[in-house]
Short mmCIF file of C-alpha atoms in Angstrom, two decimals:
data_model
loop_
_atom_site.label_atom_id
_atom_site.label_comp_id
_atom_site.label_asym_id
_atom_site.label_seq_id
_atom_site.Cartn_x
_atom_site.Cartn_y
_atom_site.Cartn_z
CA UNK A 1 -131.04 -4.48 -101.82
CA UNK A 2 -132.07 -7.42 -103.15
CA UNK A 3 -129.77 -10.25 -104.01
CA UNK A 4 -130.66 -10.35 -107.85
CA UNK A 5 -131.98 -8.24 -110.41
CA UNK A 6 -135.37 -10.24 -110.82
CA UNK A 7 -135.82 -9.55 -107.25
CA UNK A 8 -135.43 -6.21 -107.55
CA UNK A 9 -138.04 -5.99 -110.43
CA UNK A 10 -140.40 -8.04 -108.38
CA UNK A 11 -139.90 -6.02 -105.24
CA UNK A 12 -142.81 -3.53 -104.82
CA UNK A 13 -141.17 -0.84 -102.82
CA UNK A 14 -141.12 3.05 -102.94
CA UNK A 15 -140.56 5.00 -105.53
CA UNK A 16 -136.31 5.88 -104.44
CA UNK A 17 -135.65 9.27 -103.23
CA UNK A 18 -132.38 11.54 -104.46
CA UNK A 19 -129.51 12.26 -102.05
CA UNK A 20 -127.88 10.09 -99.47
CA UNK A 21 -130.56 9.35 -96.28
CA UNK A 22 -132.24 6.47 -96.19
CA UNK A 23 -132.30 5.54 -99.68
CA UNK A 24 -135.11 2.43 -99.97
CA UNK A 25 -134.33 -1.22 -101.32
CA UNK A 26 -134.79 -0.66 -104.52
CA UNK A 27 -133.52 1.87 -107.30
CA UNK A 28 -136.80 0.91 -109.25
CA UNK A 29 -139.72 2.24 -108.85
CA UNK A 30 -143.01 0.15 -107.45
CA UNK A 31 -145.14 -1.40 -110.50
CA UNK A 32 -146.81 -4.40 -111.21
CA UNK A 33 -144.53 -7.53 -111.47
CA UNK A 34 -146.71 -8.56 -114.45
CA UNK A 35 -146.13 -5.12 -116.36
CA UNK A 36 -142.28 -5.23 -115.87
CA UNK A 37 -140.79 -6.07 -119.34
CA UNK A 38 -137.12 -4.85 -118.91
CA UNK A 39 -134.37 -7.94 -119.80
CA UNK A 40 -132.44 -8.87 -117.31
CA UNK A 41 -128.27 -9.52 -117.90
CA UNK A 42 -125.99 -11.40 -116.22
CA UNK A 43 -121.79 -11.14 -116.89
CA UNK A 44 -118.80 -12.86 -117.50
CA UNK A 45 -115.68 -11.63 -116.39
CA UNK A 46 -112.86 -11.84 -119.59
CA UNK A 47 -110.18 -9.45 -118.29
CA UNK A 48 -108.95 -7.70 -115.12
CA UNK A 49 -107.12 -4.57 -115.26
CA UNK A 50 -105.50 -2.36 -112.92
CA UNK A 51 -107.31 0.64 -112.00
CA UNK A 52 -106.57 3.43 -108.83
CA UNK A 53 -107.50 2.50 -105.70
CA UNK A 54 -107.49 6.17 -105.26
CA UNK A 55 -109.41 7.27 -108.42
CA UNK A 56 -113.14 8.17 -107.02
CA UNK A 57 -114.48 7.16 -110.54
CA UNK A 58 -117.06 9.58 -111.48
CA UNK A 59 -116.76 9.39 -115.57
CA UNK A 60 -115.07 6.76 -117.96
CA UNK A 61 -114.97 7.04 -121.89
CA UNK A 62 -112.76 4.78 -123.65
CA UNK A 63 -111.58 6.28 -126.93
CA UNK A 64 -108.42 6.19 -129.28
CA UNK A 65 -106.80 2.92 -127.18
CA UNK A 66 -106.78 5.01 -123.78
CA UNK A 67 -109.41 5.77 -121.05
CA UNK A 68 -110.17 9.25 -120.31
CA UNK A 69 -111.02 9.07 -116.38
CA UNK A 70 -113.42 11.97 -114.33
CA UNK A 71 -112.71 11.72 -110.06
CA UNK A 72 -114.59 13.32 -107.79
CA UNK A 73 -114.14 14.59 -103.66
CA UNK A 74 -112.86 17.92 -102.90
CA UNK A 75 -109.22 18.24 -103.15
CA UNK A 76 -109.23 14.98 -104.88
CA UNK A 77 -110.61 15.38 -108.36
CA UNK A 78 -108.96 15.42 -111.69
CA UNK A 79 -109.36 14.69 -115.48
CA UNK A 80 -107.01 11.99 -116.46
CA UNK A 81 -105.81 9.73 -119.70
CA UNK A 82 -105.33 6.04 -118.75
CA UNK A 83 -103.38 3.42 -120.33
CA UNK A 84 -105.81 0.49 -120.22
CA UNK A 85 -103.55 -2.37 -119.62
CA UNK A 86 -101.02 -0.69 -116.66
CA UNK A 87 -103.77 1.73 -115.55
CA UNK A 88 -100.84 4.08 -115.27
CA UNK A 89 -101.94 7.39 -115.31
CA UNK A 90 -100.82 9.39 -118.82
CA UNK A 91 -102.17 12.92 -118.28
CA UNK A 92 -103.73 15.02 -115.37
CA UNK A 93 -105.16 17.98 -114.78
CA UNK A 94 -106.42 18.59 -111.00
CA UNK A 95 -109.49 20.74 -110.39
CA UNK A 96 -109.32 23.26 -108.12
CA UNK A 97 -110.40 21.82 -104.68
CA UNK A 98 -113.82 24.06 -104.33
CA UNK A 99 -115.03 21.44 -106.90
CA UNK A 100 -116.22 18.19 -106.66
CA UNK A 101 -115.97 16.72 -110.08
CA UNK A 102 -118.55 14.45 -111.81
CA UNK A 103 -119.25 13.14 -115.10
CA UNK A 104 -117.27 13.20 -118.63
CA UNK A 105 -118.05 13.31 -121.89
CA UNK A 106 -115.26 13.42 -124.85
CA UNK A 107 -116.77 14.70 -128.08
CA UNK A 108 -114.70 15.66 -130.92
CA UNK A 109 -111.25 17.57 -129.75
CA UNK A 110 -113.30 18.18 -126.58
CA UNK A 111 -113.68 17.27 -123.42
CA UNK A 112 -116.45 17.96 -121.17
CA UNK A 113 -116.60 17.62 -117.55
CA UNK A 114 -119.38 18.12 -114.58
CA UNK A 115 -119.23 19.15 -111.07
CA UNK A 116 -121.54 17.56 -108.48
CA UNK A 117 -123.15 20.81 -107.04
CA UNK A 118 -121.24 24.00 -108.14
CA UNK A 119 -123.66 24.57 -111.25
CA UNK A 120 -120.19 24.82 -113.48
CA UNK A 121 -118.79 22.64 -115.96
CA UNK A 122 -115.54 22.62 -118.07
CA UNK A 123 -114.69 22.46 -121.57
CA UNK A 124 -110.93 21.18 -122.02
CA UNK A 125 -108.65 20.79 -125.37
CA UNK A 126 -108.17 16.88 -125.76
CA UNK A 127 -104.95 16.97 -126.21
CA UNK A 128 -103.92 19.54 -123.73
CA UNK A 129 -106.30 19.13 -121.45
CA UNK A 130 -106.29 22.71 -121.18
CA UNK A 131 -109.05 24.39 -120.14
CA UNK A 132 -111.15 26.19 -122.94
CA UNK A 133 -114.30 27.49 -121.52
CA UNK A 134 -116.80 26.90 -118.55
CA UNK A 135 -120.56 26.28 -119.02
CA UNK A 136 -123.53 26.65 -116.45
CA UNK A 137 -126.99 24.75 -115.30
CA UNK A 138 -129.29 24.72 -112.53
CA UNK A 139 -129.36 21.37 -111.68
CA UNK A 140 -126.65 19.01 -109.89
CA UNK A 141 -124.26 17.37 -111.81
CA UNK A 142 -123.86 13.73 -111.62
CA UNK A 143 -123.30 11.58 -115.43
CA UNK A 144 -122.32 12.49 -118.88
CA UNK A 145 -121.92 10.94 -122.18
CA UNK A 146 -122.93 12.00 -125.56
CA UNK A 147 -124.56 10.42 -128.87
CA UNK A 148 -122.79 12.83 -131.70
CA UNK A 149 -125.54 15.33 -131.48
CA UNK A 150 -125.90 15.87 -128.82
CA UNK A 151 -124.86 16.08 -124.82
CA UNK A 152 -126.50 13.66 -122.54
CA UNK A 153 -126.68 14.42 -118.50
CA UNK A 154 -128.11 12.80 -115.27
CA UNK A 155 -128.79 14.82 -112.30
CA UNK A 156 -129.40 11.86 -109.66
CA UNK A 157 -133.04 12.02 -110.14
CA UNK A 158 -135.30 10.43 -113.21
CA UNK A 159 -135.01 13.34 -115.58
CA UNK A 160 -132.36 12.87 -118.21
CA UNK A 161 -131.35 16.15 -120.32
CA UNK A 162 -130.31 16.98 -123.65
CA UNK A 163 -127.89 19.58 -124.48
CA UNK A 164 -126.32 21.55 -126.98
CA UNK A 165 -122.59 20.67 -127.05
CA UNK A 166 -121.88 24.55 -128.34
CA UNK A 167 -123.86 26.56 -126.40
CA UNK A 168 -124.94 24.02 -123.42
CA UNK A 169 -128.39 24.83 -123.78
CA UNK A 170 -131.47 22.58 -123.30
CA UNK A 171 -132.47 21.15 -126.25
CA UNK A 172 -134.95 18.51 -124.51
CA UNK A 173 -135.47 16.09 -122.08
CA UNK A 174 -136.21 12.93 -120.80
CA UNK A 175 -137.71 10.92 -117.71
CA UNK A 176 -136.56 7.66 -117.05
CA UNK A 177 -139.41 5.20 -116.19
CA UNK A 178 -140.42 0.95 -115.66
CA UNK A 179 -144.25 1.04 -116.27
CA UNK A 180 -144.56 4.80 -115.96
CA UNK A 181 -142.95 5.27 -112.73
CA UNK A 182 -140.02 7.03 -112.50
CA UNK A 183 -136.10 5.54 -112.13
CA UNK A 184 -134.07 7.70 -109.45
CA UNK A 185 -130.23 8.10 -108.68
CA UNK A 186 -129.39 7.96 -112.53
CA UNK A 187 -125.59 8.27 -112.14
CA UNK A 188 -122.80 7.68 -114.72
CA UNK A 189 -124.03 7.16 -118.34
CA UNK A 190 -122.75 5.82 -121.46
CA UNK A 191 -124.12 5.55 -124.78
CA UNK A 192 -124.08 2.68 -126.71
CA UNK A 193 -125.73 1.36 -129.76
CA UNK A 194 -128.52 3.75 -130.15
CA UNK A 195 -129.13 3.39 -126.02
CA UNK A 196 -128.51 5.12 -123.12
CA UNK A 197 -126.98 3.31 -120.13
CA UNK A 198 -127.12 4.36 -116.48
CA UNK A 199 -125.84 3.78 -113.36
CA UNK A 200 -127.78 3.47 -110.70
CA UNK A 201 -126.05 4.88 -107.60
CA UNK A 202 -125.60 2.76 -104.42
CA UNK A 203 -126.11 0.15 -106.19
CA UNK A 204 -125.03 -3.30 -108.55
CA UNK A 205 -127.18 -2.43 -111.21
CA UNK A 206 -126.92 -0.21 -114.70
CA UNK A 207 -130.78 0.33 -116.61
CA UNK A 208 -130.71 0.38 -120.26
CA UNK A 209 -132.89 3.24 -121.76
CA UNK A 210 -134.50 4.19 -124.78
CA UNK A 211 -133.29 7.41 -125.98
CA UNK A 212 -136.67 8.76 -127.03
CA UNK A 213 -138.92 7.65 -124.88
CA UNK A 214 -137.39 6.92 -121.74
CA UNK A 215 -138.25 3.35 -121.12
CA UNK A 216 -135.86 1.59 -119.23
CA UNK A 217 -135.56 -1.95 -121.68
CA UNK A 218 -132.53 -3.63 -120.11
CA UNK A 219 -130.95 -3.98 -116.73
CA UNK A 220 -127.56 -5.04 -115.94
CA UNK A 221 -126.76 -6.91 -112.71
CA UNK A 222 -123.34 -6.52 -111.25
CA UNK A 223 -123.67 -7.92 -107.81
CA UNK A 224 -120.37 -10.04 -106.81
CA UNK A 225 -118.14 -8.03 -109.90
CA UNK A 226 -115.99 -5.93 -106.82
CA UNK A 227 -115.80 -9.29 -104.86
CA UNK A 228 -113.43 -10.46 -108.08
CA UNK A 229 -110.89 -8.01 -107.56
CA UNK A 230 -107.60 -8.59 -106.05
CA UNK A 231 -107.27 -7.60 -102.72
CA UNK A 232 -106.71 -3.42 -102.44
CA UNK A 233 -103.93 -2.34 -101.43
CA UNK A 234 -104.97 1.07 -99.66
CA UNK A 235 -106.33 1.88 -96.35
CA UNK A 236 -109.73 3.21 -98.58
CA UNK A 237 -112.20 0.83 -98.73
CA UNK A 238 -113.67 0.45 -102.67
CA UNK A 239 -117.11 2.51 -102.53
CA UNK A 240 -119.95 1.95 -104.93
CA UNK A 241 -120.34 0.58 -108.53
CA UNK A 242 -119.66 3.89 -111.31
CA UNK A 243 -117.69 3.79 -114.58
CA UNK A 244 -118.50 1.97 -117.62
CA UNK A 245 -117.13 2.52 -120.64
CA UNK A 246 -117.44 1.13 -124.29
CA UNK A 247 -114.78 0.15 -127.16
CA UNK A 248 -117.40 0.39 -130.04
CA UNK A 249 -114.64 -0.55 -132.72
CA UNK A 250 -113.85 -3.71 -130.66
CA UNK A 251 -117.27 -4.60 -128.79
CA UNK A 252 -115.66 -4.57 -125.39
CA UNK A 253 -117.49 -3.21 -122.31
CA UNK A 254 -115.64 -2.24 -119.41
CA UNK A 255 -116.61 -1.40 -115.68
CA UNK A 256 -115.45 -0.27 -112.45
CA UNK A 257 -116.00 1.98 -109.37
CA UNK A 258 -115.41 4.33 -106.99
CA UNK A 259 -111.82 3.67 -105.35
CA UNK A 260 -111.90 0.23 -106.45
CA UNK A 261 -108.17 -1.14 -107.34
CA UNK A 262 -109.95 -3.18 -110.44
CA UNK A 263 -111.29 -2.23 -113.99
CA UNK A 264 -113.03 -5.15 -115.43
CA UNK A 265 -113.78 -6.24 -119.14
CA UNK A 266 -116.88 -8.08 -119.16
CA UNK A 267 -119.39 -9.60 -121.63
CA UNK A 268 -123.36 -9.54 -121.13
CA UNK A 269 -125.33 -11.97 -121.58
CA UNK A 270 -129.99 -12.04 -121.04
CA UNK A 271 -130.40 -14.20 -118.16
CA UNK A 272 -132.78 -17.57 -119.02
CA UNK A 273 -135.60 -17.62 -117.89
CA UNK A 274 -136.42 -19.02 -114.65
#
C-alpha cells in the first residue's frame, strides 16, 4: 500500500480484485495520473472515545445521541446501541451464529442489517430491536446506509445498489469509478451531504462518490489514525479500518475499525497542494 493517498492515485497498478488472496497495492484502479481529479483529505484527531476491542465493526450510524453498532464473525455478531462517550454497550441483540453480520442502516423506526454471504437480511423495531421481517438478494453483503429514499448497499466489488426500503427491491444501480475504471472492495458506507462515502477494505482510505454518477470526487486518508489509540487491552489484535459514522445536526465525523479499542472524532481537511 502506498504510504499516502497521492501515491496511491499516482500508482498505476491493477485494477483490485474482490475477496481476500492477494489483493494488489492499490484499492484504485490503474488510470492516467494526469486524468485523476479526486481531492485528497488529510485529518485531525479532536476526540478519542472508547470503543470494543471485541466489536468486529461492520456498520456504524450515529443517530438520536447514541451509535447504533453492526459486528460481524460467526458466533460473534450482534446489533447494538452505544453510548458515545463510555462506549458502554446499551442494547443487544445477538444473531444467530450461522450468520456473519455486515452492514447497517437505521431509517425511520427501522433498522436494517446485512449478512456477509447468507443472501438474508433483517429488519428490526428501533426500539426493541426486535426482529420484524427478513429480506433477500443475490449478491454478498458487505455496507449499508441510506439517503431517505432510498437503501444504499456495497457488495465488495464496484457496483453500488439501490433499493427499495419496503419491498428491498432494485430500484437501480451504480458503478464506482476514477477515470472510468472501476473502484473494488467498497465496504462500509455512509451518506453524507448529498454523497456517498465508502470504505475501502484492507485499507486506510474511504472514496467519496457521487450519488448519480458514480465518480469517486474525494478520498480520505487514514493511515497512522489506529496508531493513536491507546494501547488494547485484549489478546485480539485491531484488524482493518471500517465504521464511520456522521452527526449531521452537529457536523462531527466519527471513525473506527474492526476490533480496535478506539472510536475517533475527527475533522477533514483537502490536503495543499504539493
Amino acid at each position: 500500500m502506498p504510504a499516502t493517498a497521492t501515491a496511491l492515485l499516482a500508482s498505476p497498478t491493477a485494477v483490485v480484485a474482490t475477496g481476500e488472496a492477494g489483493a494488489p497495492a492499490s484499492p484504485l484502479a490503474a488510470a492516467p495520473v494526469s486524468s485523476l481529479q479526486p481531492t485528497i483529505y488529510d485529518y485531525t484527531v479532536v476526540n478519542i472515545y472508547p470503543h470494543d476491542p471485541n466489536a468486529f465493526t461492520q456498520g456504524l450510524v450515529y443517530q438520536d445521541g447514541v451509535f447504533y453498532e453492526g459486528t460481524g464473525l460467526y458466533g460473534r455478531s450482534s446489533l447494538r446501541k452505544v453510548a458515545p462517550e463510555t462506549g458502554q454497550v446499551l442494547q443487544q441483540h445477538d444473531l444467530d451464529e450461522t450468520f456473519f453480520g455486515e452492514g447497517i442502516a437505521v431509517l425511520g423506526d427501522e433498522i436494517y442489517q446485512l449478512t456477509w454471504q447468507n443472501g438474508v437480511g433483517f429488519v428490526y423495531d428501533r426500539e426493541t430491536f426486535a426482529e420484524k421481517r427478513r429480506f433477500t438478494y443475490a449478491t454478498e453483503g458487505w455496507g449499508l446506509t441510506h439517503d431517505g429514499e432510498h437503501l444504499i448497499m456495497s457488495d465488495g466489488t464496484p457496483i453500488i445498489y439501490f433499493r427499495d426500503p419496503a419491498t428491498l427491491e432494485e430500484a437501480r444501480r451504480i458503478t464506482v469509478t476514477v477515470n472510468g475504471e472501476p473502484v473494488m472492495r467498497l465496504n462500509e458506507l455512509e451518506y453524507i451531504d448529498g454523497k456517498i462515502l465508502a470504505n475501502i477494505w484492507q485499507t486506510d482510505y474511504m472514496v467519496r462518490i457521487d450519488p448519480a454518477t458514480g465518480v469517486v470526487d474525494g478520498v480520505y486518508d487514514f493511515t497512522g489514525l489506529l496508531a493513536q489509540a491507546p494501547p488494547a487491552t485484549t489478546a485480539t489484535a485491531p484488524d482493518v479500518l471500517n465504521g464511520v459514522a456522521y452527526d449531521h445536526e452537529n457536523d462531527r465525523f466519527f471513525v473506527t475499525g474492526k476490533l480496535w479499542p478506539a472510536l475517533f472524532e475527527v475533522k477533514l481537511h483537502p490536503r495543499p497542494p504539493q
